[in-house]
């Protein structure tokens, strides 16, 4: 469903992606871990077409992302949800309007259908009571859940999570991880997650990959990666587990 | 670096890229004017922000501009016994030049900066990226209402500014130059009645046309600088400063060329 083949990307003289390859089949969950600033989020931005590779190919649902025109890209993005690291909610819109925005702008749904869909998704993240609040009036954890609800409201087939646990306390972080797991198990959603949290990775991942210096050091089932003999992987994950 | 690379690097220099993006944004906003019926609410919100919230400053500044013009011109004209002509001079200067330009400068300082700061903050906090990811047309959703609002509001504010400026000049003409206030107003109106175009004095419609062009330019520059903001809070500060600076430069340059085209 998502395939990267020999993807390279440089910003100035810094080679951020240096021949990245992976394949995420439908209904599968890939979790990418790695040091801060190593370029993990850049991978997500290539998948959703915010950045184009200098070399290599990114294909999503059989379409080469780099070859899509503006309308093709919009069409593809309607099938994808993106949870931002800092939620990125529109600050002057209420929680309800933030969720209704993509439906109002990109579908022909009636107001009652939009209301029903938004309230259903808000129920899912247990935030029905906050529908009229502004993002500035709710906590960081609630903002993150609203961000997740907004990513889900268009009922995408693919969801990309950029550090879903960032800024959350351990309890809320675990709750978001379980929500991600449920989405995969109950709705068969395909996902790529970038995270620093081993517990999030273990809850969510079918495949765990460790990324550094533009390349994957290792990828495979989470238990296999955690027990890897690769020195750098052990250093990185050991520090996380400590 | 070979000559071709040097030309390429010069063409890709940030100011050139910025100017290109600003022109693209202006055209993109114009192409989305048909989306405005769907954007009535944001359009009215922006008109309120641009118009009502700037009104007192615009009127205050232009009242003083009218007074300054009357004072300086009045004393000079009095040396030649022509102080009665001060109404004519003030009204022509206010309607043709000072009201459109000073209103635009105030709008650049207050509205273009606000647009750049607001959109810049949205850009660095990934809200604009979130809109792109949700397939929301950023130019239609964020830019078109702002551009149309200021393009419509600028002529309205300019009309009020010209009236207030002429009244300010009248106050000085009466209190400092010893002229009859009604005579001053009559001379002001007579000066504007020449060359009327479908009943609208030429000086007035050219002034309003300038104001519309200034409003469009300021809003596009404000939005463009905001959408190109990078590197957090300092980046937003830089984009705000650039929006005000570039708007004022463009107002002055455009004012010269528009004046040359219209009155030559």
CSV table of N, CA, C and O in Angstrom, one decimal, chain A residues 45 48 50 70 73-75 77-78 80 82 84-86 88-93 98 101-102 104-106 150, chain B residues 24 32 38-39 118-119 121-122 125-142 146:
chain,number,residue,atom,x,y,z
A,45,UNK,N,6.5,13.2,5.4
A,45,UNK,CA,6.1,14.3,4.4
A,45,UNK,C,6.3,13.9,3.0
A,45,UNK,O,5.6,14.4,2.1
A,48,UNK,N,3.0,11.8,2.1
A,48,UNK,CA,1.8,12.6,1.9
A,48,UNK,C,2.0,13.7,0.9
A,48,UNK,O,1.1,14.4,0.6
A,50,UNK,N,4.1,16.3,0.7
A,50,UNK,CA,4.5,17.6,1.1
A,50,UNK,C,5.9,17.9,0.6
A,50,UNK,O,6.3,19.1,0.4
A,70,UNK,N,-1.9,18.6,-8.9
A,70,UNK,CA,-2.6,19.2,-7.7
A,70,UNK,C,-3.8,18.4,-7.3
A,70,UNK,O,-4.1,18.1,-6.2
A,73,UNK,N,-3.1,14.9,-6.1
A,73,UNK,CA,-2.6,14.9,-4.8
A,73,UNK,C,-3.7,15.1,-3.8
A,73,UNK,O,-3.7,14.4,-2.7
A,74,UNK,N,-4.7,16.0,-4.1
A,74,UNK,CA,-5.8,16.2,-3.2
A,74,UNK,C,-6.6,14.9,-3.0
A,74,UNK,O,-7.1,14.6,-2.0
A,75,UNK,N,-6.8,14.3,-4.2
A,75,UNK,CA,-7.6,13.0,-4.2
A,75,UNK,C,-6.9,12.0,-3.3
A,75,UNK,O,-7.6,11.3,-2.4
A,77,UNK,N,-4.8,12.6,-0.8
A,77,UNK,CA,-4.7,13.0,0.6
A,77,UNK,C,-6.1,12.8,1.3
A,77,UNK,O,-6.1,12.7,2.5
A,78,UNK,N,-7.2,12.7,0.5
A,78,UNK,CA,-8.5,12.4,1.1
A,78,UNK,C,-8.5,11.0,1.7
A,78,UNK,O,-9.3,10.8,2.5
A,80,UNK,N,-6.0,9.8,3.3
A,80,UNK,CA,-4.9,9.7,4.3
A,80,UNK,C,-5.2,10.7,5.4
A,80,UNK,O,-5.7,11.8,5.2
A,82,UNK,N,-3.4,12.6,9.0
A,82,UNK,CA,-2.0,12.9,9.5
A,82,UNK,C,-2.2,13.5,10.9
A,82,UNK,O,-2.9,14.5,11.0
A,84,UNK,N,-0.4,15.5,13.6
A,84,UNK,CA,0.8,16.3,13.7
A,84,UNK,C,1.4,16.2,15.1
A,84,UNK,O,0.6,16.1,16.1
A,85,UNK,N,2.7,16.5,15.2
A,85,UNK,CA,3.4,16.4,16.5
A,85,UNK,C,2.8,17.3,17.5
A,85,UNK,O,2.6,17.0,18.7
A,86,UNK,N,2.4,18.6,17.1
A,86,UNK,CA,1.9,19.6,18.0
A,86,UNK,C,0.4,19.8,17.6
A,86,UNK,O,-0.1,20.9,17.8
A,88,UNK,N,-1.5,21.0,15.5
A,88,UNK,CA,-1.8,21.9,14.4
A,88,UNK,C,-3.3,22.1,14.2
A,88,UNK,O,-3.7,22.1,13.0
A,89,UNK,N,-4.0,22.4,15.3
A,89,UNK,CA,-5.4,22.7,15.1
A,89,UNK,C,-5.5,24.2,14.7
A,89,UNK,O,-4.7,25.0,15.1
A,90,UNK,N,-6.5,24.5,14.0
A,90,UNK,CA,-6.7,25.9,13.5
A,90,UNK,C,-7.2,26.7,14.8
A,90,UNK,O,-8.3,26.4,15.3
A,91,UNK,N,-6.4,27.7,15.2
A,91,UNK,CA,-6.6,28.2,16.5
A,91,UNK,C,-7.9,29.0,16.7
A,91,UNK,O,-8.4,29.2,17.8
A,92,UNK,N,-8.5,29.6,15.6
A,92,UNK,CA,-9.7,30.4,15.7
A,92,UNK,C,-11.0,29.5,15.6
A,92,UNK,O,-12.1,30.1,15.7
A,93,UNK,N,-10.8,28.2,15.3
A,93,UNK,CA,-12.0,27.4,15.1
A,93,UNK,C,-12.3,26.5,16.3
A,93,UNK,O,-11.3,26.1,17.0
A,98,UNK,N,-13.1,22.5,13.8
A,98,UNK,CA,-11.8,22.0,13.3
A,98,UNK,C,-12.0,20.6,12.6
A,98,UNK,O,-11.4,20.3,11.6
A,101,UNK,N,-14.1,21.0,9.3
A,101,UNK,CA,-13.5,21.7,8.2
A,101,UNK,C,-13.2,20.8,7.0
A,101,UNK,O,-13.6,21.2,5.9
A,102,UNK,N,-12.4,19.7,7.1
A,102,UNK,CA,-12.2,18.9,5.9
A,102,UNK,C,-13.4,18.4,5.3
A,102,UNK,O,-13.4,18.2,4.0
A,104,UNK,N,-16.4,19.9,5.2
A,104,UNK,CA,-17.1,21.0,4.6
A,104,UNK,C,-16.3,21.4,3.3
A,104,UNK,O,-16.9,21.8,2.3
A,105,UNK,N,-15.0,21.3,3.4
A,105,UNK,CA,-14.2,21.8,2.2
A,105,UNK,C,-14.0,20.8,1.1
A,105,UNK,O,-13.8,21.2,0.0
A,106,UNK,N,-14.1,19.5,1.4
A,106,UNK,CA,-13.8,18.5,0.4
A,106,UNK,C,-14.9,17.5,0.1
A,106,UNK,O,-14.6,16.6,-0.7
A,150,UNK,N,-9.4,14.6,14.1
A,150,UNK,CA,-9.5,15.3,12.8
A,150,UNK,C,-8.8,14.4,11.7
A,150,UNK,O,-9.3,14.4,10.6
B,24,UNK,N,2.4,35.2,-7.9
B,24,UNK,CA,1.6,34.0,-8.0
B,24,UNK,C,0.4,34.1,-7.0
B,24,UNK,O,-0.7,33.7,-7.4
B,32,UNK,N,-9.6,33.0,-7.4
B,32,UNK,CA,-10.5,32.4,-6.5
B,32,UNK,C,-11.6,33.4,-6.0
B,32,UNK,O,-12.3,33.1,-5.0
B,38,UNK,N,-19.0,31.4,-0.9
B,38,UNK,CA,-18.8,30.4,0.2
B,38,UNK,C,-18.1,30.9,1.4
B,38,UNK,O,-18.1,30.2,2.4
B,39,UNK,N,-17.4,32.0,1.2
B,39,UNK,CA,-16.6,32.6,2.3
B,39,UNK,C,-17.1,33.9,2.8
B,39,UNK,O,-16.3,34.8,3.2
B,118,UNK,N,-0.3,36.7,11.6
B,118,UNK,CA,-1.3,35.6,11.8
B,118,UNK,C,-1.0,34.4,10.9
B,118,UNK,O,-0.9,33.3,11.4
B,119,UNK,N,-0.8,34.7,9.6
B,119,UNK,CA,-0.5,33.5,8.7
B,119,UNK,C,0.9,33.0,9.0
B,119,UNK,O,1.1,31.8,8.8
B,121,UNK,N,2.4,32.8,11.9
B,121,UNK,CA,2.2,31.9,13.1
B,121,UNK,C,1.6,30.6,12.7
B,121,UNK,O,2.0,29.5,13.1
B,122,UNK,N,0.6,30.7,11.8
B,122,UNK,CA,-0.1,29.4,11.3
B,122,UNK,C,0.9,28.6,10.6
B,122,UNK,O,0.9,27.3,10.7
B,125,UNK,N,3.5,26.9,13.0
B,125,UNK,CA,2.8,26.0,13.9
B,125,UNK,C,2.2,24.8,13.1
B,125,UNK,O,1.4,24.1,13.6
B,126,UNK,N,2.5,24.8,11.8
B,126,UNK,CA,2.1,23.7,10.9
B,126,UNK,C,0.6,23.7,10.6
B,126,UNK,O,0.0,22.7,10.1
B,127,UNK,N,-0.1,24.8,11.0
B,127,UNK,CA,-1.6,24.8,10.7
B,127,UNK,C,-1.8,24.9,9.2
B,127,UNK,O,-2.8,24.3,8.7
B,128,UNK,N,-1.0,25.7,8.5
B,128,UNK,CA,-1.1,25.8,7.1
B,128,UNK,C,-0.8,24.4,6.4
B,128,UNK,O,-1.6,24.0,5.5
B,129,UNK,N,0.2,23.7,6.9
B,129,UNK,CA,0.5,22.4,6.4
B,129,UNK,C,-0.7,21.4,6.7
B,129,UNK,O,-1.0,20.6,5.8
B,130,UNK,N,-1.3,21.6,7.9
B,130,UNK,CA,-2.5,20.8,8.2
B,130,UNK,C,-3.6,21.0,7.2
B,130,UNK,O,-4.2,20.0,6.7
B,131,UNK,N,-3.8,22.2,6.8
B,131,UNK,CA,-4.8,22.5,5.8
B,131,UNK,C,-4.5,21.9,4.4
B,131,UNK,O,-5.4,21.3,3.8
B,132,UNK,N,-3.2,21.9,4.1
B,132,UNK,CA,-2.8,21.3,2.8
B,132,UNK,C,-3.0,19.8,2.9
B,132,UNK,O,-3.5,19.2,1.9
B,133,UNK,N,-2.6,19.2,4.0
B,133,UNK,CA,-2.8,17.8,4.2
B,133,UNK,C,-4.3,17.4,4.1
B,133,UNK,O,-4.6,16.3,3.6
B,134,UNK,N,-5.2,18.3,4.6
B,134,UNK,CA,-6.6,17.9,4.5
B,134,UNK,C,-7.2,18.3,3.2
B,134,UNK,O,-8.4,18.3,3.0
B,135,UNK,N,-6.4,18.6,2.2
B,135,UNK,CA,-6.8,19.0,0.8
B,135,UNK,C,-7.7,20.3,0.8
B,135,UNK,O,-8.5,20.5,-0.1
B,136,UNK,N,-7.5,21.1,1.8
B,136,UNK,CA,-8.2,22.4,1.9
B,136,UNK,C,-7.3,23.4,1.0
B,136,UNK,O,-6.1,23.5,1.2
B,137,UNK,N,-8.0,24.1,0.1
B,137,UNK,CA,-7.3,25.1,-0.8
B,137,UNK,C,-7.0,26.3,0.1
B,137,UNK,O,-7.8,27.1,0.4
B,138,UNK,N,-5.7,26.4,0.4
B,138,UNK,CA,-5.2,27.5,1.3
B,138,UNK,C,-5.4,28.8,0.7
B,138,UNK,O,-5.8,29.8,1.4
B,139,UNK,N,-5.3,29.0,-0.6
B,139,UNK,CA,-5.5,30.3,-1.2
B,139,UNK,C,-6.9,30.7,-1.2
B,139,UNK,O,-7.2,31.9,-1.0
B,140,UNK,N,-7.8,29.7,-1.3
B,140,UNK,CA,-9.2,30.1,-1.2
B,140,UNK,C,-9.7,30.3,0.2
B,140,UNK,O,-10.4,31.2,0.5
B,141,UNK,N,-9.2,29.5,1.1
B,141,UNK,CA,-9.6,29.5,2.5
B,141,UNK,C,-9.0,30.7,3.3
B,141,UNK,O,-9.7,31.4,4.1
B,142,UNK,N,-7.7,30.9,3.1
B,142,UNK,CA,-7.0,31.9,3.9
B,142,UNK,C,-6.7,33.3,3.2
B,142,UNK,O,-6.8,34.3,3.7
B,146,UNK,N,-9.0,37.6,2.7
B,146,UNK,CA,-8.2,38.8,3.2
B,146,UNK,C,-7.9,39.8,2.1
B,146,UNK,O,-8.0,41.0,2.3
